[in-house]
Amino acid sequence: MATPVFQTVKLCLTYPDGTQALREVDFAIGAGEVVAVIGKSGAGKSTLLRCLNGLLTPTKGEVLFRGRPVHSTKAHARMVRRDVGMIFQNFGLVPRVSVLTNVLIGRAGQLPTWRGLFFWFTPEERQLGLRALQRVEILDQWQKRPADLSGGQQQRVAIARALCQEPAVLLADEPVSSLDPATARVVLDYAVRICREEGIAMVANLHSVALAREYSDRVVAFKDGRVAFEGPPTQLTDEVLKEVYGEHFADF
Amino acid sequence: MNTSPTSEHKPIVPPRKPRTWRDHVWSGVKWLLLVMFLAYLWASFVRTEFNLYTLVAGAKDIKKVMLELAHPDLSWYVYETERVPLLDEAGQPRLDSEGVPLTHAVLVLEDGKPVIKLDSRTNKPKLGTLPTLLDSMNETVQISLIGTLIAVILSFPLAFFASRNLTRGTSTGLVLYGATRFVFNVLRAFPPYILAIIFVFMVGPGPFPGVLALGLHSIGMLGKLFSEAIESVDPAPIEAVKATGASNFMVVWYGILPQVVPQFLAFSLYRWDINIRMSIILGIVGAGGIGFLLDQYIRMFKYSQASTCFLIILVAVTLLDYASAYFREKLG
C-alpha cells in the first residue's frame, strides 16, 4: 500500500470530563478504500472521525493526512478539512438557504472571504455544485429549501455538499441512522458508488452490521476506545460481533 | 350482608410526617411574612394617596378640558391678521412691497359696484395645527427609524461576541464575551429618557439627541436579543460548515447567519415599533418630534390642539403597529 490517506499513531483522546474516548488507536485507510467502523454507542467511532479531520484535537498521538500531521497547527487542520468531506447523522444542512447554496457551502474553505460575504459564487463553482447535485440525482430540487425535502433527500444534498469540496476522503458519521432501512440503502448506495467511481476513500460509522458487511472493503470494530477487530467483512463472525457488542448481539 | 369491615370501606389516611418544633416555627414565620406583606400593601395605598373620592370629585373640574379634548383642532389653514401700525416710526405711511400705503381695508369696484374688502396683504393664511402636527409626527417616525437603524448596525456585530456558544473555549473569547455583555447591560440600564436629557445638554434640543438616546438604548436591548438568538441556533450546520475547512468568519456567516436573519429582522422591527412610541416621550425633554409640541400645548392649556396630537399619534401608532405585525408574521 502506498502512503495511506489517513493514518493514526497511538491516538488517544480524553474528554474534559475524564471520558477516555480513544485509547492508543492505530488506524489507516488507503486511497479509494471504503472502511466501515462499527461498535457500540460511546465506543469512540464519532470521536475518531472528528479527530481525523481536526474538529477535535487528540490528547496524545498523531493523525497523518497523506503523511503530514493534521494537528500541527489550527490553520493546517483547516487546510486538511478542505480536502476531507464529511456527512452527519443529522445532515447539518443550513436552513433557509436553497439546496444549491447548501451544496456550494462545501466550497467555503476555498472561497475568498469577500466573495463568501456576499454568497457570490463563480459560474464554475455553480457548475461544480449542480454537477454534484446531478450525481446524487436531486438536481430538480435545487431551488428548494432543505426543510422541504425528505430525510433521504437531505442526506443526498449533504453528500453533494461534500462532493463539491472535491475531497480525497469522505467521512460519514452515522450517515443513515436517522433514515428508514429502505432509504438508508438508497443513500448509502449513492455515497459508496460515487466514492468508488471517483476514487474517494470513505470512512463510515455504521450502526447496522448488515450495511457494514454489504458496502465496505474492510471493517474496523471499536470497543471502549480500542480497535477490537480489523479485517474484511467475511471475517466478521458471530464470535467477533459478540466480543464487540456484548452478549445481547444474538438478538439481531 | 357483609359485616366484616374490609379495608376498602375504611377512609384512607395518608401517612404524614409528625410536625417538629421546626415546622411550627416555619409556619409562624410564613404567617408573619404574610401579615407584613399585607401591611406593606396598605402602606402603599396610603403612600400613593389612592382615593376614589378625590377621583370622582375631580371629574367636574376637567369638564372644560374634556370638552376641548373632544373637539380636536383639525384646521389645515389659519388666517391670522397681522397687526401692523399704519404709520412707521417717522410718522410716514407704511408701504407694502408694491409701494401702496397700508390700509385696514380697501375699497374695490366689482362689476361697477364698490365693495369693501379686507386687505389681503395683511390677512395671511398660515399652516394650521393639522399639517404642523403631521409634519412633527413624521419627524418622530424618522427619529425612531434612524435611532433603530444605528442600533441595528452597531449591535449586529457585537451580538456575535456576546454569545456564549461562539466565545467558549478561548480566554480572548471569554474577555470579549464579558466586555460586550457589560456594555449591553450598561446601555440597557440607562432609560432613554435620561439619555435624551444628557444628549439635549450635549448637542442642544432637536431631533438629533432623540436619535442618539434611542440608538444607544436600543443597542443594549437588540444586542441582548440578537445574542440570545445566536445562542439558540442549531449546532449541526455549524459543525458541517466547519468540516469543509471554512474559516471562523465563514462558519459564522454560513452556519449561523441564515439561521438567525429572520429573527434579527423581526426583533429590529419590534424595536422600531417600541422606539416610535418611546420617541414621543423623548420629545417632552426637548428631543424633537410630536412629543415636544404635545408637551407645549398641554402647558399652554391648548387642549384641542393637544387632542389633535393624541389623534395623530393614535392613528400613526395603529398603522405602524399593523405594518410591523404584518412584516414580522411574513418573516416568522
Coordinates of C-alpha atoms in Angstrom, one line a residue:
Chain A
M1 CA 0.0 0.0 0.0
A2 CA 1.2 3.5 -0.9
T3 CA 1.1 6.3 1.6
P4 CA -2.3 6.0 3.4
V5 CA -4.7 8.8 3.1
F6 CA -5.2 8.8 6.8
Q7 CA -3.1 7.2 9.4
T8 CA -3.3 7.5 13.2
V9 CA -0.4 6.7 15.5
K10 CA -1.3 5.8 19.1
L11 CA -4.2 8.2 19.0
C12 CA -5.6 9.0 22.5
L13 CA -8.4 11.4 23.3
T14 CA -9.7 12.1 26.8
Y15 CA -12.7 14.5 27.1
P16 CA -12.5 17.2 29.8
D17 CA -15.0 15.2 31.9
G18 CA -12.5 12.4 32.0
T19 CA -14.1 10.0 29.5
Q20 CA -11.4 8.2 27.6
A21 CA -13.0 8.1 24.1
L22 CA -9.9 6.8 22.2
R23 CA -7.1 4.7 23.7
E24 CA -4.0 4.3 21.5
V25 CA -5.8 3.7 18.3
D26 CA -3.7 2.7 15.3
F27 CA -5.8 3.0 12.2
A28 CA -5.0 3.6 8.5
I29 CA -7.1 4.0 5.3
G30 CA -5.7 3.7 1.8
A31 CA -6.7 5.8 -1.2
G32 CA -10.1 4.8 -2.6
E33 CA -10.7 2.3 0.2
V34 CA -14.2 2.0 1.8
V35 CA -13.9 1.3 5.5
A36 CA -16.9 0.7 7.8
V37 CA -16.4 1.5 11.5
I38 CA -18.8 -0.4 13.8
G39 CA -19.1 -0.6 17.6
K40 CA -21.5 0.2 20.4
S41 CA -22.6 3.8 21.1
G42 CA -19.8 5.5 23.0
A43 CA -17.1 3.2 21.7
G44 CA -15.3 6.1 20.1
K45 CA -16.4 6.0 16.5
S46 CA -17.6 9.5 16.2
T47 CA -14.6 10.8 18.1
L48 CA -12.3 9.0 15.7
L49 CA -13.9 10.7 12.7
R50 CA -13.7 14.2 14.3
C51 CA -10.0 13.6 15.2
L52 CA -9.2 12.6 11.6
N53 CA -10.4 16.0 10.1
G54 CA -9.2 18.0 13.1
L55 CA -12.6 19.0 14.5
L56 CA -11.3 17.5 17.8
T57 CA -7.7 17.7 19.0
P58 CA -6.3 14.4 20.4
T59 CA -4.7 14.5 23.8
K60 CA -1.9 12.2 22.7
G61 CA -0.7 10.6 19.5
E62 CA -0.9 11.8 15.9
V63 CA -3.1 11.8 12.8
L64 CA -1.3 11.9 9.5
F65 CA -3.1 13.0 6.3
R66 CA -1.1 11.9 3.3
G67 CA 1.9 11.6 5.6
R68 CA 1.6 15.0 7.2
P69 CA 0.4 15.7 10.7
V70 CA -3.1 17.1 10.8
H71 CA -2.9 18.7 14.2
S72 CA 0.4 20.6 13.9
T73 CA -1.4 24.0 13.7
K74 CA -5.0 25.0 13.7
A75 CA -4.5 26.5 10.2
H76 CA -3.1 23.3 8.9
A77 CA -6.1 21.3 10.3
R78 CA -8.3 23.7 8.3
M79 CA -6.3 23.0 5.1
V80 CA -6.8 19.3 5.7
R81 CA -10.5 19.8 6.2
R82 CA -10.8 21.4 2.8
D83 CA -9.8 18.1 1.2
V84 CA -12.0 16.0 3.5
G85 CA -15.7 15.8 3.1
M86 CA -17.9 14.9 6.0
I87 CA -21.6 13.9 6.3
F88 CA -23.5 13.7 9.5
Q89 CA -26.4 11.8 11.1
N90 CA -28.5 14.9 11.3
F91 CA -27.4 16.2 7.9
G92 CA -26.1 19.6 9.1
L93 CA -27.8 21.5 6.3
V94 CA -28.1 25.2 6.7
P95 CA -31.8 26.2 6.9
R96 CA -33.5 28.9 4.9
V97 CA -31.0 28.9 2.1
S98 CA -31.5 26.9 -1.1
V99 CA -30.3 23.4 -1.7
L100 CA -27.8 24.7 -4.3
T101 CA -26.4 27.2 -1.8
N102 CA -26.0 24.5 0.7
V103 CA -24.0 22.5 -1.8
L104 CA -21.9 25.5 -2.6
I105 CA -21.2 26.0 1.1
G106 CA -18.9 23.0 0.5
R107 CA -16.6 25.5 -1.2
A108 CA -16.5 27.6 1.9
G109 CA -12.9 26.5 2.7
Q110 CA -11.6 27.6 -0.7
L111 CA -13.7 30.8 -1.1
P112 CA -12.1 34.2 -0.6
T113 CA -13.8 35.9 2.3
W114 CA -15.0 38.9 0.3
R115 CA -16.9 36.6 -2.1
G116 CA -18.2 34.5 0.8
L117 CA -19.5 37.6 2.4
F118 CA -22.0 38.2 -0.4
F119 CA -22.7 34.5 -1.1
W120 CA -21.1 35.2 -4.5
F121 CA -20.1 32.0 -6.4
T122 CA -18.5 31.9 -9.8
P123 CA -20.2 30.2 -12.7
E124 CA -17.6 27.4 -12.5
E125 CA -18.4 26.9 -8.8
R126 CA -22.1 26.8 -9.6
Q127 CA -21.4 24.2 -12.3
L128 CA -19.5 22.1 -9.8
G129 CA -22.4 22.4 -7.3
L130 CA -25.0 21.5 -10.0
R131 CA -22.9 18.5 -11.1
A132 CA -22.7 17.3 -7.6
L133 CA -26.5 17.5 -7.3
Q134 CA -26.8 15.6 -10.5
R135 CA -24.6 12.9 -9.2
V136 CA -27.0 12.3 -6.3
E137 CA -29.9 12.7 -8.7
I138 CA -31.6 15.6 -6.9
L139 CA -30.9 18.3 -9.4
D140 CA -34.6 19.1 -9.9
Q141 CA -34.9 20.2 -6.2
W142 CA -32.0 22.7 -6.4
Q143 CA -34.1 25.8 -5.6
K144 CA -36.0 24.3 -2.6
R145 CA -35.0 24.8 1.0
P146 CA -33.7 21.8 3.0
A147 CA -36.8 21.8 5.2
D148 CA -38.9 21.0 2.2
L149 CA -37.0 17.8 1.4
S150 CA -37.4 14.3 2.9
G151 CA -34.7 12.9 5.2
G152 CA -33.1 10.8 2.5
Q153 CA -33.1 13.7 0.0
Q154 CA -31.5 16.0 2.7
Q155 CA -28.7 13.4 3.2
R156 CA -28.1 13.3 -0.5
V157 CA -27.8 17.1 -0.5
A158 CA -25.2 16.7 2.3
I159 CA -23.3 14.2 0.1
A160 CA -23.4 16.7 -2.8
R161 CA -22.0 19.3 -0.5
A162 CA -19.1 17.0 0.4
L163 CA -18.6 16.2 -3.3
C164 CA -18.5 19.9 -4.0
Q165 CA -15.3 20.0 -2.0
E166 CA -13.7 17.6 -4.4
P167 CA -12.4 15.6 -1.4
A168 CA -9.8 12.9 -1.1
V169 CA -11.8 11.2 1.7
L170 CA -15.4 11.2 2.7
L171 CA -16.1 10.8 6.5
A172 CA -19.6 9.6 7.2
D173 CA -20.7 9.9 10.8
E174 CA -23.7 7.5 11.1
P175 CA -25.0 8.8 7.8
V176 CA -28.1 6.7 7.7
S177 CA -29.0 6.2 11.4
S178 CA -31.9 8.6 11.2
L179 CA -33.4 7.1 8.0
D180 CA -35.7 4.1 7.4
P181 CA -33.9 0.9 6.2
A182 CA -35.0 1.3 2.6
T183 CA -33.9 4.9 2.3
A184 CA -30.8 4.1 4.2
R185 CA -29.8 1.7 1.5
V186 CA -30.5 4.2 -1.3
V187 CA -28.5 6.9 0.4
L188 CA -25.6 4.6 1.2
D189 CA -25.7 3.3 -2.4
Y190 CA -25.2 6.8 -3.7
A191 CA -22.4 7.6 -1.3
V192 CA -20.4 4.4 -1.8
R193 CA -21.0 4.2 -5.6
I194 CA -19.8 7.8 -6.1
C195 CA -16.8 7.3 -3.8
R196 CA -15.8 4.1 -5.8
E197 CA -16.2 5.9 -9.1
E198 CA -14.2 9.0 -8.1
G199 CA -11.6 7.0 -6.2
I200 CA -12.6 8.8 -3.0
A201 CA -11.7 6.9 0.2
M202 CA -14.6 6.6 2.7
V203 CA -14.8 6.0 6.4
A204 CA -18.3 5.4 7.5
N205 CA -19.5 4.9 11.1
L206 CA -22.4 2.5 10.8
H207 CA -24.9 1.1 13.4
S208 CA -26.0 -1.6 11.1
V209 CA -23.7 -4.6 10.8
A210 CA -25.6 -5.8 7.7
L211 CA -24.9 -2.5 5.9
A212 CA -21.2 -2.6 7.0
R213 CA -20.8 -6.1 5.6
E214 CA -22.5 -5.2 2.4
Y215 CA -20.8 -2.0 1.4
S216 CA -17.3 -2.0 2.9
D217 CA -13.9 -3.4 1.8
R218 CA -12.8 -3.5 5.4
V219 CA -14.5 -3.4 8.8
V220 CA -13.0 -1.8 11.9
A221 CA -14.7 -2.6 15.1
F222 CA -14.3 -0.4 18.2
K223 CA -14.8 -1.4 21.8
D224 CA -14.2 1.0 24.7
G225 CA -12.0 3.3 22.6
R226 CA -9.8 0.5 21.2
V227 CA -9.7 -1.4 17.9
A228 CA -11.2 -4.8 18.7
F229 CA -11.3 -6.2 15.2
E230 CA -10.0 -5.2 11.8
G231 CA -10.4 -7.1 8.6
P232 CA -12.5 -7.9 5.6
P233 CA -16.3 -8.3 6.1
T234 CA -16.1 -12.0 5.6
Q235 CA -14.1 -12.4 8.7
L236 CA -16.7 -10.7 10.7
T237 CA -18.0 -13.8 12.5
D238 CA -20.6 -14.0 15.3
E239 CA -17.8 -14.5 17.8
V240 CA -16.3 -11.2 16.8
L241 CA -19.6 -9.4 17.0
K242 CA -20.4 -10.9 20.4
E243 CA -17.0 -9.6 21.5
V244 CA -17.7 -6.2 20.2
Y245 CA -21.4 -5.7 21.1
G246 CA -21.6 -8.0 24.1
E247 CA -23.9 -11.0 24.9
H248 CA -27.0 -9.4 23.5
F249 CA -25.8 -9.4 20.0
A250 CA -27.7 -12.6 19.3
D251 CA -30.9 -10.5 19.3
F252 CA -30.1 -9.1 15.9
Chain B
M1 CA -74.7 -8.7 54.3
N2 CA -71.1 -8.2 54.7
T3 CA -70.4 -7.4 58.3
S4 CA -66.7 -7.7 58.4
P5 CA -65.2 -4.3 57.7
T6 CA -62.9 -4.5 54.7
S7 CA -60.1 -2.2 54.1
E8 CA -62.0 -0.8 51.1
H9 CA -64.6 0.9 53.2
K10 CA -62.2 2.5 55.7
P11 CA -61.2 6.0 54.8
I12 CA -57.6 6.2 53.7
V13 CA -55.4 8.3 56.0
P14 CA -52.3 9.3 54.1
P15 CA -49.1 8.8 56.0
R16 CA -47.9 12.1 57.4
K17 CA -44.7 13.1 58.9
P18 CA -45.1 14.3 62.6
R19 CA -44.6 18.1 62.9
T20 CA -41.5 19.1 64.8
W21 CA -40.9 22.4 66.5
R22 CA -39.0 23.5 63.4
D23 CA -42.2 23.1 61.3
H24 CA -44.1 25.2 63.8
V25 CA -41.6 28.0 63.8
W26 CA -41.5 27.9 60.0
S27 CA -45.3 28.2 59.7
G28 CA -45.2 31.0 62.2
V29 CA -42.6 32.8 60.1
K30 CA -44.8 32.3 57.0
W31 CA -47.8 33.8 58.7
L32 CA -45.7 36.7 59.9
L33 CA -44.4 37.3 56.3
L34 CA -48.0 37.3 55.0
V35 CA -49.1 39.8 57.6
M36 CA -46.1 42.0 56.9
F37 CA -46.8 41.9 53.2
L38 CA -50.5 42.9 53.7
A39 CA -49.3 45.8 56.0
Y40 CA -46.9 46.9 53.3
L41 CA -49.7 46.8 50.7
W42 CA -51.8 49.0 53.0
A43 CA -48.9 51.4 53.5
S44 CA -48.5 51.6 49.7
F45 CA -52.2 52.6 49.2
V46 CA -51.7 55.4 51.8
R47 CA -48.4 56.5 50.3
T48 CA -49.7 56.7 46.7
E49 CA -52.7 58.7 48.0
F50 CA -55.1 56.3 46.4
N51 CA -58.5 57.8 46.9
L52 CA -61.6 57.2 44.8
Y53 CA -63.5 60.1 46.2
T54 CA -60.8 62.6 45.0
L55 CA -61.1 61.0 41.6
V56 CA -64.8 61.5 41.4
A57 CA -64.8 65.0 42.9
G58 CA -62.1 66.0 40.4
A59 CA -64.2 64.9 37.4
K60 CA -66.2 68.1 37.3
D61 CA -63.0 70.2 37.2
I62 CA -61.8 68.8 34.0
K63 CA -65.1 69.3 32.2
K64 CA -63.7 72.2 30.1
V65 CA -60.6 70.2 29.3
M66 CA -62.6 67.2 28.3
L67 CA -64.8 69.4 26.1
E68 CA -61.8 70.8 24.3
L69 CA -60.3 67.4 24.0
A70 CA -63.5 66.2 22.4
H71 CA -63.0 68.9 19.7
P72 CA -59.6 68.4 18.2
D73 CA -58.3 71.3 16.1
L74 CA -58.2 69.8 12.6
S75 CA -57.7 73.1 10.7
W76 CA -55.4 72.9 7.7
Y77 CA -55.0 76.7 7.4
V78 CA -55.4 79.5 9.9
Y79 CA -56.0 83.1 8.8
E80 CA -54.1 85.4 11.0
T81 CA -54.5 89.2 10.7
E82 CA -51.1 90.7 11.0
R83 CA -51.5 93.8 13.1
V84 CA -49.1 96.4 11.7
P85 CA -49.1 100.1 12.6
L86 CA -50.2 102.2 9.6
L87 CA -47.5 104.8 10.3
D88 CA -43.9 104.0 10.7
E89 CA -41.5 105.5 13.3
A90 CA -41.1 108.7 11.3
G91 CA -44.8 109.3 11.0
Q92 CA -44.9 108.4 7.3
P93 CA -47.5 105.9 5.9
R94 CA -46.1 102.4 5.9
L95 CA -45.8 101.0 2.3
D96 CA -46.2 97.4 1.2
S97 CA -44.0 95.7 -1.3
E98 CA -45.8 97.3 -4.2
G99 CA -45.4 100.8 -2.8
V100 CA -49.1 101.2 -1.8
P101 CA -49.8 102.6 1.6
L102 CA -51.1 100.0 4.0
T103 CA -54.8 100.3 5.0
H104 CA -57.1 98.2 7.1
A105 CA -59.5 97.8 4.3
V106 CA -59.6 98.5 0.6
L107 CA -62.5 99.7 -1.5
V108 CA -62.6 97.9 -4.8
L109 CA -65.0 98.0 -7.7
E110 CA -66.6 94.7 -8.7
D111 CA -68.9 94.9 -11.7
G112 CA -69.1 98.6 -11.2
K113 CA -70.2 98.4 -7.6
P114 CA -67.9 99.5 -4.7
V115 CA -67.2 96.6 -2.4
I116 CA -65.2 96.8 0.9
K117 CA -62.7 94.0 1.1
L118 CA -60.2 93.2 3.8
D119 CA -56.7 94.0 2.7
S120 CA -55.4 90.5 1.7
R121 CA -51.9 91.7 2.3
T122 CA -52.5 91.9 6.0
N123 CA -54.5 88.8 6.2
K124 CA -52.1 86.0 5.6
P125 CA -53.0 82.3 5.5
K126 CA -50.8 80.2 7.7
L127 CA -50.5 76.5 8.0
G128 CA -52.8 75.2 10.8
T129 CA -52.5 72.7 13.5
L130 CA -53.0 69.5 11.4
P131 CA -50.2 69.9 8.9
T132 CA -47.8 71.1 11.6
L133 CA -48.6 68.1 13.7
L134 CA -48.4 65.7 10.8
D135 CA -45.0 67.1 10.0
S136 CA -43.8 66.6 13.5
M137 CA -45.3 63.1 13.7
N138 CA -43.2 62.4 10.6
E139 CA -40.2 63.7 12.4
T140 CA -41.0 61.4 15.3
V141 CA -41.1 58.4 12.9
Q142 CA -37.9 59.5 11.3
I143 CA -36.1 59.9 14.7
S144 CA -37.1 56.3 15.7
L145 CA -36.2 55.0 12.3
I146 CA -32.6 56.4 12.4
G147 CA -32.2 55.5 16.1
T148 CA -33.2 51.9 15.4
L149 CA -31.1 51.7 12.3
I150 CA -28.0 52.9 14.1
A151 CA -28.7 50.4 16.9
V152 CA -29.2 47.5 14.5
I153 CA -25.9 48.3 12.6
L154 CA -23.9 48.6 15.8
S155 CA -25.4 45.7 17.8
F156 CA -25.3 43.2 14.9
P157 CA -21.5 42.6 15.0
L158 CA -21.3 43.0 18.8
A159 CA -24.0 40.3 19.3
F160 CA -21.7 37.6 18.0
F161 CA -19.1 38.5 20.6
A162 CA -21.8 38.4 23.3
S163 CA -22.9 34.8 22.5
R164 CA -21.7 32.1 24.8
N165 CA -21.6 29.4 22.1
L166 CA -19.2 31.4 19.9
T167 CA -16.8 32.7 22.6
R168 CA -16.5 29.5 24.6
G169 CA -13.1 27.8 24.9
T170 CA -10.6 30.6 24.4
S171 CA -9.6 33.3 27.0
T172 CA -9.8 36.0 24.4
G173 CA -13.4 34.9 23.7
L174 CA -14.2 34.9 27.3
V175 CA -12.9 38.5 27.8
L176 CA -14.8 39.7 24.7
Y177 CA -18.0 38.0 25.9
G178 CA -17.8 39.6 29.3
A179 CA -16.9 43.0 27.9
T180 CA -19.8 43.1 25.3
R181 CA -22.3 41.8 27.8
F182 CA -21.2 44.5 30.3
V183 CA -21.6 47.2 27.6
F184 CA -25.1 45.9 26.7
N185 CA -26.1 45.9 30.4
V186 CA -24.8 49.5 30.9
L187 CA -26.6 50.7 27.8
R188 CA -29.8 49.0 28.9
A189 CA -29.5 50.3 32.4
F190 CA -29.9 54.0 31.3
P191 CA -33.6 54.7 30.4
P192 CA -33.8 56.5 27.1
Y193 CA -35.4 59.4 28.9
I194 CA -32.3 60.0 30.9
L195 CA -30.1 59.6 27.9
A196 CA -32.2 62.1 26.0
I197 CA -31.7 64.7 28.8
I198 CA -27.9 64.1 28.7
F199 CA -27.8 64.5 24.9
V200 CA -30.0 67.6 24.9
F201 CA -27.4 69.1 27.1
M202 CA -24.6 67.9 24.7
V203 CA -26.0 68.7 21.3
G204 CA -28.9 71.1 22.0
P205 CA -32.6 70.4 21.7
G206 CA -34.0 68.9 18.4
P207 CA -34.4 65.6 16.8
F208 CA -30.7 64.6 17.0
P209 CA -30.5 64.0 20.8
G210 CA -33.6 61.8 20.3
V211 CA -31.9 59.7 17.7
L212 CA -28.8 59.3 19.9
A213 CA -30.8 58.4 23.0
L214 CA -32.9 55.8 21.2
G215 CA -30.0 54.4 19.3
L216 CA -27.8 53.9 22.4
H217 CA -30.5 52.4 24.5
S218 CA -31.6 50.1 21.6
I219 CA -28.1 48.8 21.2
G220 CA -28.3 47.3 24.6
M221 CA -31.7 45.8 24.0
L222 CA -31.1 44.5 20.5
G223 CA -27.6 43.2 21.4
K224 CA -29.1 41.1 24.1
L225 CA -31.9 39.7 21.9
F226 CA -29.6 39.1 19.0
S227 CA -27.1 37.2 21.1
E228 CA -29.8 35.1 22.6
A229 CA -31.0 34.2 19.1
I230 CA -27.4 33.2 18.2
E231 CA -27.1 31.1 21.3
S232 CA -30.2 29.1 20.4
V233 CA -29.1 28.1 16.9
D234 CA -28.9 24.5 15.8
P235 CA -25.2 23.5 16.1
A236 CA -25.4 20.8 13.4
P237 CA -24.9 23.2 10.4
I238 CA -22.1 24.9 12.2
E239 CA -20.1 21.7 12.6
A240 CA -20.9 20.8 9.0
V241 CA -19.6 24.1 7.7
K242 CA -16.5 23.8 10.0
A243 CA -15.9 20.4 8.4
T244 CA -15.5 22.0 4.9
G245 CA -12.4 23.8 6.2
A246 CA -14.1 27.1 6.4
S247 CA -12.5 30.0 8.4
N248 CA -14.2 31.0 11.7
F249 CA -15.8 34.0 10.0
M250 CA -17.2 31.8 7.2
V251 CA -18.5 29.3 9.8
V252 CA -20.4 32.2 11.4
W253 CA -21.6 33.6 8.1
Y254 CA -22.8 30.4 6.5
G255 CA -23.6 28.2 9.6
I256 CA -25.3 30.8 11.8
L257 CA -26.4 33.8 9.8
P258 CA -29.1 32.1 7.7
Q259 CA -30.5 30.6 10.9
V260 CA -30.8 34.0 12.7
V261 CA -31.6 36.5 10.0
P262 CA -35.4 36.2 10.2
Q263 CA -35.2 36.6 14.0
F264 CA -32.9 39.6 13.7
L265 CA -35.3 41.3 11.3
A266 CA -38.3 40.6 13.5
F267 CA -36.5 41.9 16.6
S268 CA -35.4 45.0 14.7
L269 CA -39.0 45.7 13.5
Y270 CA -40.3 45.2 17.0
R271 CA -37.7 47.6 18.4
W272 CA -38.7 50.2 15.8
D273 CA -42.3 49.8 16.9
I274 CA -41.2 50.4 20.5
N275 CA -39.0 53.3 19.6
I276 CA -41.8 55.2 17.8
R277 CA -43.8 55.3 21.0
M278 CA -40.6 56.0 23.0
S279 CA -39.6 59.0 20.9
I280 CA -42.9 60.7 21.6
I281 CA -42.0 60.6 25.3
L282 CA -38.5 61.9 24.5
G283 CA -40.0 65.0 22.8
I284 CA -41.1 66.2 26.2
V285 CA -37.4 66.6 27.3
G286 CA -36.7 68.5 24.1
A287 CA -35.7 65.7 21.8
G288 CA -37.8 66.8 18.9
G289 CA -40.9 65.2 17.3
I290 CA -44.6 65.4 18.1
G291 CA -43.9 64.9 21.9
F292 CA -42.3 68.3 22.0
L293 CA -45.4 70.0 20.6
L294 CA -47.8 67.9 22.7
D295 CA -45.9 69.0 25.9
Q296 CA -46.1 72.6 24.9
Y297 CA -49.8 72.5 24.1
I298 CA -50.6 70.9 27.4
R299 CA -48.5 73.5 29.2
M300 CA -50.3 76.3 27.4
F301 CA -53.8 74.8 28.1
K302 CA -54.4 74.3 24.4
Y303 CA -56.3 71.2 24.8
S304 CA -58.0 71.0 21.4
Q305 CA -54.5 71.1 19.8
A306 CA -53.3 68.5 22.3
S307 CA -56.3 66.4 21.3
T308 CA -55.2 66.6 17.7
C309 CA -51.8 65.3 18.8
F310 CA -53.4 62.3 20.5
L311 CA -55.5 61.6 17.4
I312 CA -52.5 61.7 15.1
I313 CA -50.4 59.6 17.5
L314 CA -53.2 57.1 17.8
V315 CA -53.6 56.8 14.0
A316 CA -49.9 56.6 13.3
V317 CA -49.1 54.1 16.0
T318 CA -52.0 51.9 14.9
L319 CA -50.9 52.0 11.3
L320 CA -47.3 51.2 12.1
D321 CA -48.3 48.5 14.5
Y322 CA -50.3 46.8 11.8
A323 CA -47.5 47.2 9.3
S324 CA -44.9 45.9 11.8
A325 CA -47.1 42.9 12.8
Y326 CA -47.7 42.1 9.1
F327 CA -44.0 42.1 8.3
R328 CA -43.0 40.1 11.4
E329 CA -45.5 37.5 10.5
K330 CA -44.1 37.3 7.0
L331 CA -40.6 36.8 8.4
G332 CA -41.5 34.4 11.2

